[in-house]
Coordinates of C-alpha atoms and ligand atoms in Angstrom, one line a residue:
M1 CA -134.5 -67.7 154.2
N2 CA -130.7 -68.0 153.6
K3 CA -130.2 -68.4 149.8
I4 CA -127.1 -70.2 148.9
V5 CA -126.2 -70.4 145.2
I6 CA -123.4 -72.7 144.0
L7 CA -122.0 -72.1 140.5
G8 CA -120.5 -75.2 138.9
A9 CA -121.3 -78.9 139.6
G10 CA -117.8 -80.3 139.1
Y11 CA -115.8 -82.1 141.8
A12 CA -115.6 -79.1 144.1
G13 CA -119.1 -77.6 143.5
L14 CA -120.9 -81.0 144.0
T15 CA -119.0 -81.7 147.1
A16 CA -120.1 -78.4 148.5
A17 CA -123.7 -79.0 147.5
V18 CA -124.1 -82.5 149.0
S19 CA -122.2 -81.5 152.2
L20 CA -124.4 -78.5 152.6
A21 CA -127.5 -80.5 151.9
G22 CA -126.5 -83.1 154.5
R23 CA -125.5 -80.5 157.1
T24 CA -128.7 -78.4 156.7
R25 CA -131.3 -81.1 156.3
R26 CA -133.0 -80.3 159.6
R27 CA -133.1 -76.5 158.9
E28 CA -136.0 -74.8 157.3
D29 CA -134.2 -71.5 156.8
V30 CA -131.8 -72.6 154.0
Q31 CA -132.4 -72.8 150.3
I32 CA -129.6 -74.2 148.1
T33 CA -129.4 -73.9 144.3
I34 CA -126.7 -75.3 142.1
V35 CA -126.1 -74.2 138.5
N36 CA -124.2 -76.2 135.9
A37 CA -123.8 -76.2 132.2
E38 CA -124.8 -79.9 131.9
E39 CA -127.1 -82.3 133.7
R40 CA -124.5 -85.0 133.3
F41 CA -121.6 -85.0 135.7
T42 CA -118.3 -84.5 133.8
E43 CA -115.7 -86.9 135.1
R44 CA -112.8 -84.6 134.2
L45 CA -110.3 -87.1 135.6
R46 CA -111.4 -89.5 132.8
L47 CA -111.7 -87.1 129.8
H48 CA -108.6 -88.7 128.2
Q49 CA -110.5 -92.0 128.2
T50 CA -113.4 -90.3 126.5
A51 CA -111.0 -88.7 124.0
S52 CA -109.6 -92.1 123.1
G53 CA -113.0 -93.5 122.4
Q54 CA -114.0 -95.1 125.7
R55 CA -117.6 -94.8 127.1
L56 CA -117.9 -93.6 130.6
A57 CA -120.8 -94.1 133.1
D58 CA -123.7 -91.8 132.6
L59 CA -123.8 -90.0 136.0
R60 CA -126.7 -87.6 136.3
I61 CA -126.5 -84.7 138.8
P62 CA -130.3 -84.4 139.4
E63 CA -130.4 -88.1 140.4
L64 CA -127.6 -87.6 142.9
L65 CA -129.4 -84.6 144.4
A66 CA -132.8 -86.5 144.6
G67 CA -134.0 -86.6 148.2
T68 CA -132.2 -83.4 149.1
R69 CA -133.6 -79.9 149.0
V70 CA -130.9 -78.7 146.6
E71 CA -132.5 -77.3 143.4
F72 CA -130.5 -78.1 140.2
V73 CA -130.5 -75.5 137.4
R74 CA -129.1 -76.4 134.1
G75 CA -127.7 -73.3 132.4
W76 CA -124.7 -71.2 131.5
V77 CA -123.6 -68.6 134.1
T78 CA -123.2 -65.3 132.2
G79 CA -122.7 -62.8 134.9
I80 CA -122.4 -62.1 138.6
D81 CA -123.6 -58.8 140.2
V82 CA -121.8 -58.9 143.6
A83 CA -123.3 -55.6 144.7
G84 CA -126.9 -56.7 144.0
R85 CA -126.1 -60.4 145.0
R86 CA -127.5 -61.8 141.9
V87 CA -126.2 -64.3 139.2
R88 CA -127.4 -64.3 135.6
I89 CA -128.0 -67.5 133.7
D90 CA -128.1 -67.8 129.9
D91 CA -128.6 -64.0 129.9
E92 CA -132.2 -64.4 130.8
R93 CA -132.8 -65.8 134.3
E94 CA -131.5 -64.2 137.5
F95 CA -131.0 -65.8 140.9
E96 CA -130.5 -63.9 144.1
Y97 CA -128.1 -65.1 146.8
D98 CA -127.0 -64.4 150.3
R99 CA -124.0 -66.5 149.9
L100 CA -122.4 -67.6 146.7
V101 CA -120.1 -70.6 146.1
Y102 CA -118.0 -70.1 143.0
A103 CA -116.7 -73.4 141.6
L104 CA -116.5 -72.9 137.8
G105 CA -113.1 -74.6 137.4
T106 CA -110.5 -73.8 134.7
A107 CA -109.7 -74.8 131.2
A108 CA -106.5 -75.2 129.1
D109 CA -105.0 -72.0 127.8
T110 CA -106.0 -71.9 124.2
V111 CA -105.3 -68.1 123.8
A112 CA -101.6 -67.6 124.6
V113 CA -100.3 -69.5 121.5
P114 CA -101.6 -68.5 118.1
G115 CA -103.6 -71.1 116.2
V116 CA -104.5 -73.2 119.3
D117 CA -108.1 -72.0 119.5
E118 CA -108.7 -72.6 115.8
H119 CA -106.8 -75.8 115.1
A120 CA -106.3 -77.8 118.4
H121 CA -108.6 -80.0 120.4
T122 CA -108.8 -79.8 124.2
L123 CA -110.0 -81.9 127.2
D124 CA -111.9 -79.1 128.7
S125 CA -115.4 -80.7 128.4
A126 CA -117.0 -84.0 127.6
H127 CA -118.2 -82.5 124.3
N128 CA -114.6 -81.5 123.3
A129 CA -113.3 -84.9 124.3
E130 CA -116.0 -86.6 122.2
M131 CA -115.2 -84.5 119.2
L132 CA -111.5 -85.6 119.5
A133 CA -112.6 -89.2 119.8
R134 CA -114.6 -89.0 116.6
R135 CA -111.6 -87.5 114.7
L136 CA -109.2 -90.1 116.1
A137 CA -111.5 -92.9 115.1
S138 CA -111.8 -91.6 111.5
L139 CA -108.0 -90.9 111.1
G140 CA -106.8 -94.5 110.5
S141 CA -103.2 -93.6 110.3
G142 CA -101.2 -90.4 110.8
T143 CA -99.7 -88.3 113.6
V144 CA -101.3 -87.0 116.8
A145 CA -99.4 -84.2 118.5
V146 CA -100.2 -83.9 122.2
C147 CA -99.0 -80.5 123.3
G148 CA -98.1 -80.0 127.0
S149 CA -96.0 -82.5 128.8
G150 CA -97.7 -82.1 132.2
L151 CA -99.6 -85.1 133.7
T152 CA -102.7 -84.5 131.6
G153 CA -100.6 -84.5 128.4
A154 CA -98.8 -87.7 129.5
E155 CA -102.0 -89.5 130.4
A156 CA -103.7 -88.5 127.2
A157 CA -100.7 -89.5 125.0
A158 CA -100.6 -92.9 126.7
E159 CA -104.3 -93.5 126.4
I160 CA -104.5 -92.5 122.7
A161 CA -101.4 -94.6 121.8
E162 CA -102.9 -97.7 123.5
Q163 CA -106.4 -97.3 122.0
H164 CA -105.1 -96.4 118.5
P165 CA -101.9 -98.4 118.0
G166 CA -102.0 -97.4 114.3
L167 CA -101.4 -93.8 115.0
D168 CA -98.0 -92.1 115.6
V169 CA -98.3 -90.2 118.9
V170 CA -95.9 -87.4 119.8
L171 CA -95.8 -85.7 123.2
L172 CA -94.4 -82.2 123.0
G173 CA -93.5 -79.8 125.8
K174 CA -91.0 -77.6 127.6
R175 CA -90.4 -80.0 130.5
E176 CA -89.8 -83.7 130.4
P177 CA -93.0 -85.7 131.3
G178 CA -93.2 -86.5 135.0
S179 CA -90.8 -83.6 135.9
T180 CA -92.5 -83.2 139.3
M181 CA -92.1 -86.9 140.2
G182 CA -89.1 -88.5 141.9
P183 CA -86.4 -90.1 139.6
K184 CA -87.7 -93.7 139.8
A185 CA -91.4 -92.9 139.2
R186 CA -90.3 -90.6 136.3
G187 CA -88.1 -93.3 134.8
Y188 CA -91.0 -95.7 135.0
L189 CA -93.3 -93.2 133.2
H190 CA -90.7 -92.8 130.4
I191 CA -90.3 -96.5 129.9
A192 CA -94.1 -97.0 129.8
L193 CA -94.5 -94.2 127.2
A194 CA -91.8 -95.7 125.0
R195 CA -93.4 -99.1 125.3
L196 CA -96.7 -97.6 124.0
G197 CA -94.8 -96.1 121.1
V198 CA -95.2 -92.4 122.3
R199 CA -92.4 -90.2 120.9
V200 CA -91.4 -87.7 123.6
V201 CA -90.0 -84.4 122.5
S202 CA -89.0 -82.3 125.5
G203 CA -87.3 -78.9 125.8
V204 CA -89.4 -77.3 123.1
E205 CA -91.5 -74.2 123.2
I206 CA -94.5 -74.4 120.9
V207 CA -95.1 -71.0 119.2
K208 CA -97.8 -71.7 116.7
V209 CA -100.4 -74.4 115.8
R210 CA -101.3 -74.6 112.1
P211 CA -103.6 -76.9 110.2
G212 CA -101.4 -80.0 109.8
S213 CA -98.4 -78.9 111.9
V214 CA -97.0 -77.5 115.1
D215 CA -94.2 -74.8 115.0
V216 CA -91.6 -74.8 117.8
A217 CA -89.3 -71.9 118.8
D218 CA -86.1 -73.1 117.1
G219 CA -87.9 -72.8 113.7
A220 CA -88.7 -76.5 113.3
S221 CA -92.2 -77.7 112.4
I222 CA -93.7 -81.0 113.5
A223 CA -96.3 -82.5 111.2
A224 CA -99.5 -83.4 112.9
D225 CA -102.9 -84.5 111.5
I226 CA -104.5 -83.9 114.9
V227 CA -103.4 -81.6 117.7
L228 CA -104.5 -81.9 121.3
W229 CA -103.7 -79.0 123.6
T230 CA -103.3 -79.6 127.3
S231 CA -101.0 -76.8 128.3
G232 CA -101.5 -73.7 130.5
V233 CA -104.5 -72.7 132.6
R234 CA -107.3 -70.3 131.5
V235 CA -109.8 -69.2 134.1
P236 CA -113.3 -68.2 133.1
P237 CA -113.4 -64.3 133.2
L238 CA -116.6 -64.2 135.3
A239 CA -114.8 -63.7 138.6
A240 CA -112.7 -60.9 137.4
A241 CA -115.6 -59.3 135.5
A242 CA -117.7 -59.3 138.7
G243 CA -115.0 -57.4 140.5
L244 CA -113.6 -60.2 142.7
R245 CA -109.9 -59.8 143.4
V246 CA -108.0 -62.2 141.1
D247 CA -104.4 -63.2 140.8
D248 CA -102.4 -62.9 137.6
T249 CA -103.9 -66.1 136.2
G250 CA -107.4 -64.9 136.9
R251 CA -108.1 -67.2 139.8
A252 CA -110.0 -65.5 142.7
V253 CA -107.9 -64.9 145.7
T254 CA -109.3 -66.3 148.9
D255 CA -108.9 -65.6 152.6
P256 CA -107.8 -68.5 154.9
A257 CA -111.5 -69.6 155.2
L258 CA -111.9 -69.7 151.3
R259 CA -113.9 -66.5 151.0
S260 CA -113.0 -64.0 148.3
V261 CA -110.7 -61.4 149.9
S262 CA -112.7 -58.6 148.3
H263 CA -116.2 -60.1 148.7
P264 CA -116.5 -62.3 151.8
Q265 CA -120.0 -63.4 151.0
V266 CA -118.5 -65.3 148.0
Y267 CA -116.7 -68.6 148.7
V268 CA -114.3 -69.7 145.9
I269 CA -113.4 -73.3 145.7
G270 CA -111.7 -75.9 143.4
D271 CA -109.5 -75.0 140.5
A272 CA -111.0 -71.4 140.2
A273 CA -109.5 -70.4 143.6
A274 CA -106.0 -69.1 144.4
I275 CA -105.6 -70.5 147.9
Q276 CA -102.5 -69.7 149.9
Q277 CA -101.0 -72.4 152.1
G278 CA -97.7 -72.4 154.1
Y279 CA -95.9 -74.0 151.1
G280 CA -97.4 -71.6 148.5
V281 CA -100.5 -71.2 146.4
M282 CA -102.3 -74.6 145.8
H283 CA -102.5 -75.8 142.2
G284 CA -105.7 -77.2 141.0
T285 CA -106.5 -80.9 141.5
C286 CA -109.5 -83.0 142.3
Q287 CA -107.6 -84.2 145.3
S288 CA -107.7 -80.7 146.8
G289 CA -110.9 -79.5 145.1
M290 CA -113.2 -81.8 147.0
P291 CA -111.8 -80.8 150.4
T292 CA -112.4 -77.1 149.5
G293 CA -116.1 -78.0 148.9
V294 CA -116.4 -79.7 152.3
H295 CA -114.7 -76.7 153.9
A296 CA -116.9 -74.1 152.3
A297 CA -120.0 -76.1 153.3
T298 CA -118.8 -76.4 156.9
S299 CA -117.9 -72.7 157.0
I300 CA -121.3 -71.5 155.7
V301 CA -123.1 -73.6 158.3
R302 CA -120.8 -72.1 161.0
E303 CA -121.6 -68.6 159.7
L304 CA -125.4 -69.4 159.8
D305 CA -124.9 -70.4 163.4
G306 CA -123.2 -67.1 164.2
K307 CA -119.7 -68.6 164.4
Q308 CA -116.5 -67.7 162.6
P309 CA -115.3 -70.1 159.9
R310 CA -112.0 -71.9 160.5
P311 CA -108.9 -71.6 158.2
F312 CA -108.6 -74.2 155.5
R313 CA -105.5 -76.4 155.6
F314 CA -104.6 -78.9 153.0
G315 CA -101.6 -81.2 152.2
Y316 CA -101.1 -83.3 149.1
L317 CA -100.9 -87.0 149.3
H318 CA -100.2 -88.4 145.9
T319 CA -99.9 -88.0 142.1
P320 CA -101.6 -90.9 140.4
V321 CA -101.0 -91.1 136.6
S322 CA -102.6 -93.6 134.3
L323 CA -100.6 -95.0 131.4
G324 CA -103.3 -96.5 129.3
R325 CA -105.7 -99.0 130.9
R326 CA -103.1 -101.6 131.8
D327 CA -100.4 -99.6 133.4
A328 CA -100.0 -96.6 135.8
V329 CA -97.6 -94.9 138.2
V330 CA -98.4 -93.3 141.5
Q331 CA -96.0 -91.0 143.1
F332 CA -96.6 -90.4 146.9
T333 CA -95.8 -86.9 148.0
R334 CA -95.2 -84.7 151.0
P335 CA -97.9 -82.2 151.9
D336 CA -96.3 -79.5 149.7
D337 CA -96.5 -81.9 146.7
S338 CA -92.8 -82.7 146.6
P339 CA -92.1 -86.3 145.8
K340 CA -91.3 -88.9 148.5
R341 CA -89.2 -92.0 147.7
L342 CA -92.4 -94.2 147.7
F343 CA -94.1 -94.9 144.5
L344 CA -96.3 -97.6 143.0
S345 CA -96.2 -99.0 139.4
G346 CA -97.8 -101.7 137.3
R347 CA -101.0 -103.5 138.4
T348 CA -101.0 -102.1 141.9
A349 CA -100.8 -98.6 140.5
V350 CA -103.6 -99.4 138.0
W351 CA -105.8 -100.5 140.9
Y352 CA -104.9 -97.5 143.0
K353 CA -105.5 -95.0 140.2
E354 CA -108.9 -96.6 139.3
T355 CA -110.0 -96.4 142.9
V356 CA -109.1 -92.7 143.0
S357 CA -110.9 -91.9 139.7
S358 CA -114.1 -93.8 140.7
A359 CA -114.2 -92.5 144.3
P360 CA -115.9 -89.1 143.8
W361 CA -119.4 -90.2 142.8
P362 CA -119.9 -92.7 145.7
S363 CA -118.2 -90.1 148.0
F364 CA -120.9 -87.6 147.0
Q365 CA -123.6 -90.1 148.0
R366 CA -121.9 -90.8 151.3
L367 CA -121.5 -87.1 152.1
K368 CA -125.2 -86.5 151.5
A369 CA -126.0 -89.1 154.2
F370 CA -123.1 -88.6 156.5
P371 CA -121.7 -85.1 156.0
A372 CA -119.5 -85.2 159.0
M373 CA -117.3 -87.9 157.2
G374 CA -116.1 -85.2 154.8
S375 CA -114.1 -83.4 157.6
F376 CA -111.9 -86.5 158.1
A377 CA -111.2 -87.1 154.4
W378 CA -108.0 -85.2 153.8
R379 CA -104.6 -84.5 155.0
R380 CA -104.2 -81.1 156.9
G381 CA -100.5 -80.9 156.0
G382 CA -98.9 -80.7 159.6
R383 CA -96.0 -78.4 159.8
F384 CA -96.2 -77.6 156.1
T385 CA -99.5 -75.6 156.5
R386 CA -99.1 -74.3 160.1
Ligands
FAD401 C1 -107.6 -85.4 131.6 C2 -107.5 -84.9 133.0 C3 -107.0 -85.8 134.0 C4 -106.9 -85.3 135.3 N1 -106.5 -86.2 136.3 C5 -106.4 -85.8 137.6 C6 -106.1 -86.7 138.6 O1 -105.7 -87.9 138.4 N2 -106.1 -86.3 139.9 C7 -106.5 -85.0 140.3 O2 -106.5 -84.7 141.4 N3 -106.8 -84.1 139.3 C8 -106.8 -84.5 138.0 N4 -107.2 -83.6 137.0 C9 -107.6 -82.2 137.4 C10 -109.0 -82.2 137.9 O3 -109.9 -82.7 136.9 C11 -109.5 -80.8 138.3 O4 -108.6 -80.3 139.2 C12 -110.9 -80.8 138.9 O5 -111.8 -81.2 137.9 C13 -111.3 -79.4 139.4 O6 -112.6 -79.5 140.0 P1 -113.5 -78.2 139.9 O7 -114.8 -78.6 140.6 O8 -112.8 -77.0 140.4 O9 -113.7 -77.9 138.4 P2 -114.5 -78.8 137.3 O10 -114.4 -80.3 137.7 O11 -113.9 -78.5 136.0 O12 -116.0 -78.4 137.3 C14 -116.4 -77.1 136.9 C15 -117.9 -77.2 136.5 O13 -118.4 -75.9 136.2 C16 -119.1 -76.0 135.0 N5 -119.0 -74.7 134.3 C17 -117.9 -74.0 133.9 N6 -118.2 -72.7 133.5 C18 -119.6 -72.7 133.6 C19 -120.5 -71.6 133.3 N7 -120.2 -70.4 132.9 N8 -121.8 -71.9 133.5 C20 -122.2 -73.1 134.0 N9 -121.4 -74.1 134.3 C21 -120.1 -73.9 134.1 C22 -118.4 -77.1 134.1 O14 -119.3 -77.6 133.2 C23 -118.1 -78.1 135.3 O15 -119.2 -78.9 135.5 C24 -107.3 -84.0 135.7 C25 -107.8 -83.1 134.7 C26 -107.8 -83.6 133.3 C27 -108.3 -82.6 132.3

């Protein structure tokens, strides 16, 4: 029996699970187990909606996996013994594996800046987003500081401003929002934020979060009743603690086939992986995470059949950004994620973004039935990844 254990049932881990289930359904020699903290699938792409008080669909992982031979285990992964090929769950149960798929994602960095861990909210889990939603609902009036002017920060600021028009929303960060987009899409983003009443303060380095304020490097302090932290990337320490080779952010470094460079029986996928492409190391997105899940599944099946796995190649397609429920902007990109001239805005962009955000769950169901479809579902990147 080939025991395959998948850690994490987010976008990447679930893609790997359903693809593997589909590709091995006629084999009797494969046993697949997936471990996740929650039974409910976390639609991370929509956590800013949760945080602003909206209810999301209740998507249950065991229901998705019904009819497959994938065993779902609810639990918290506490350790990996790569020498003994075992994972520990909740410090009490152990599961053996022949191949491990590590897909535990990342979180915002709440450690680098003092006070963030104690006084700021994050969008790192549905639970955290719901806590923020409750505080926003009870605030009535006051200031919400959204720290981090990346796309998550911009989406969250827009969503909160639209759902809570009585609140003053300020978006703080080093870069201006939309800095990775082309000038037209960026300009559109700024106008939309201004229309929603979001105050943008760029070029500031946040040095401390206190109860009731955020301190920036020039000595100024910005009053804030609620702080949302979206900046930086923190990787769960499990990979490094297990001895997998990690980069300076803690992501596990992979070979071209997505196996750990130090432990080839461990595939690392999604945000938790540092994957080198021709244009550099990929940054974490759902757009790239799902293809890594398909590739890991395909590679494992190739290995079971005695073949070598192929290299993973990926090129970005777009950067879709919601601006509340009634507006959005979508920047189309080259495979290396640099912006093209083409972008969408307004209602067409709202439709596009909504299609992208709702696509993963039905895609999981399709991959379960037609796993071969997964191999055609992403851009390989042409000359950018050769
Ligand atoms: C508000 C927001 C908006 C975003 N919008 C976009 C977008 O528009 N487009 C895009 O491409 N990307 C977007 N992203 C990024 C995207 O969500 C991530 O890149 C994606 O979720 C990565 O998938 P993953 O499977 O690697 O990790 P995740 O989806 O984070 O899944 C990790 C899973 O592992 C589980 N887990 C973690 N640690 C443990 C443990 N120790 N034990 C058990 N289970 C554990 C978690 O509960 C989770 O289920 C957005 C992110 C946020 C926060």
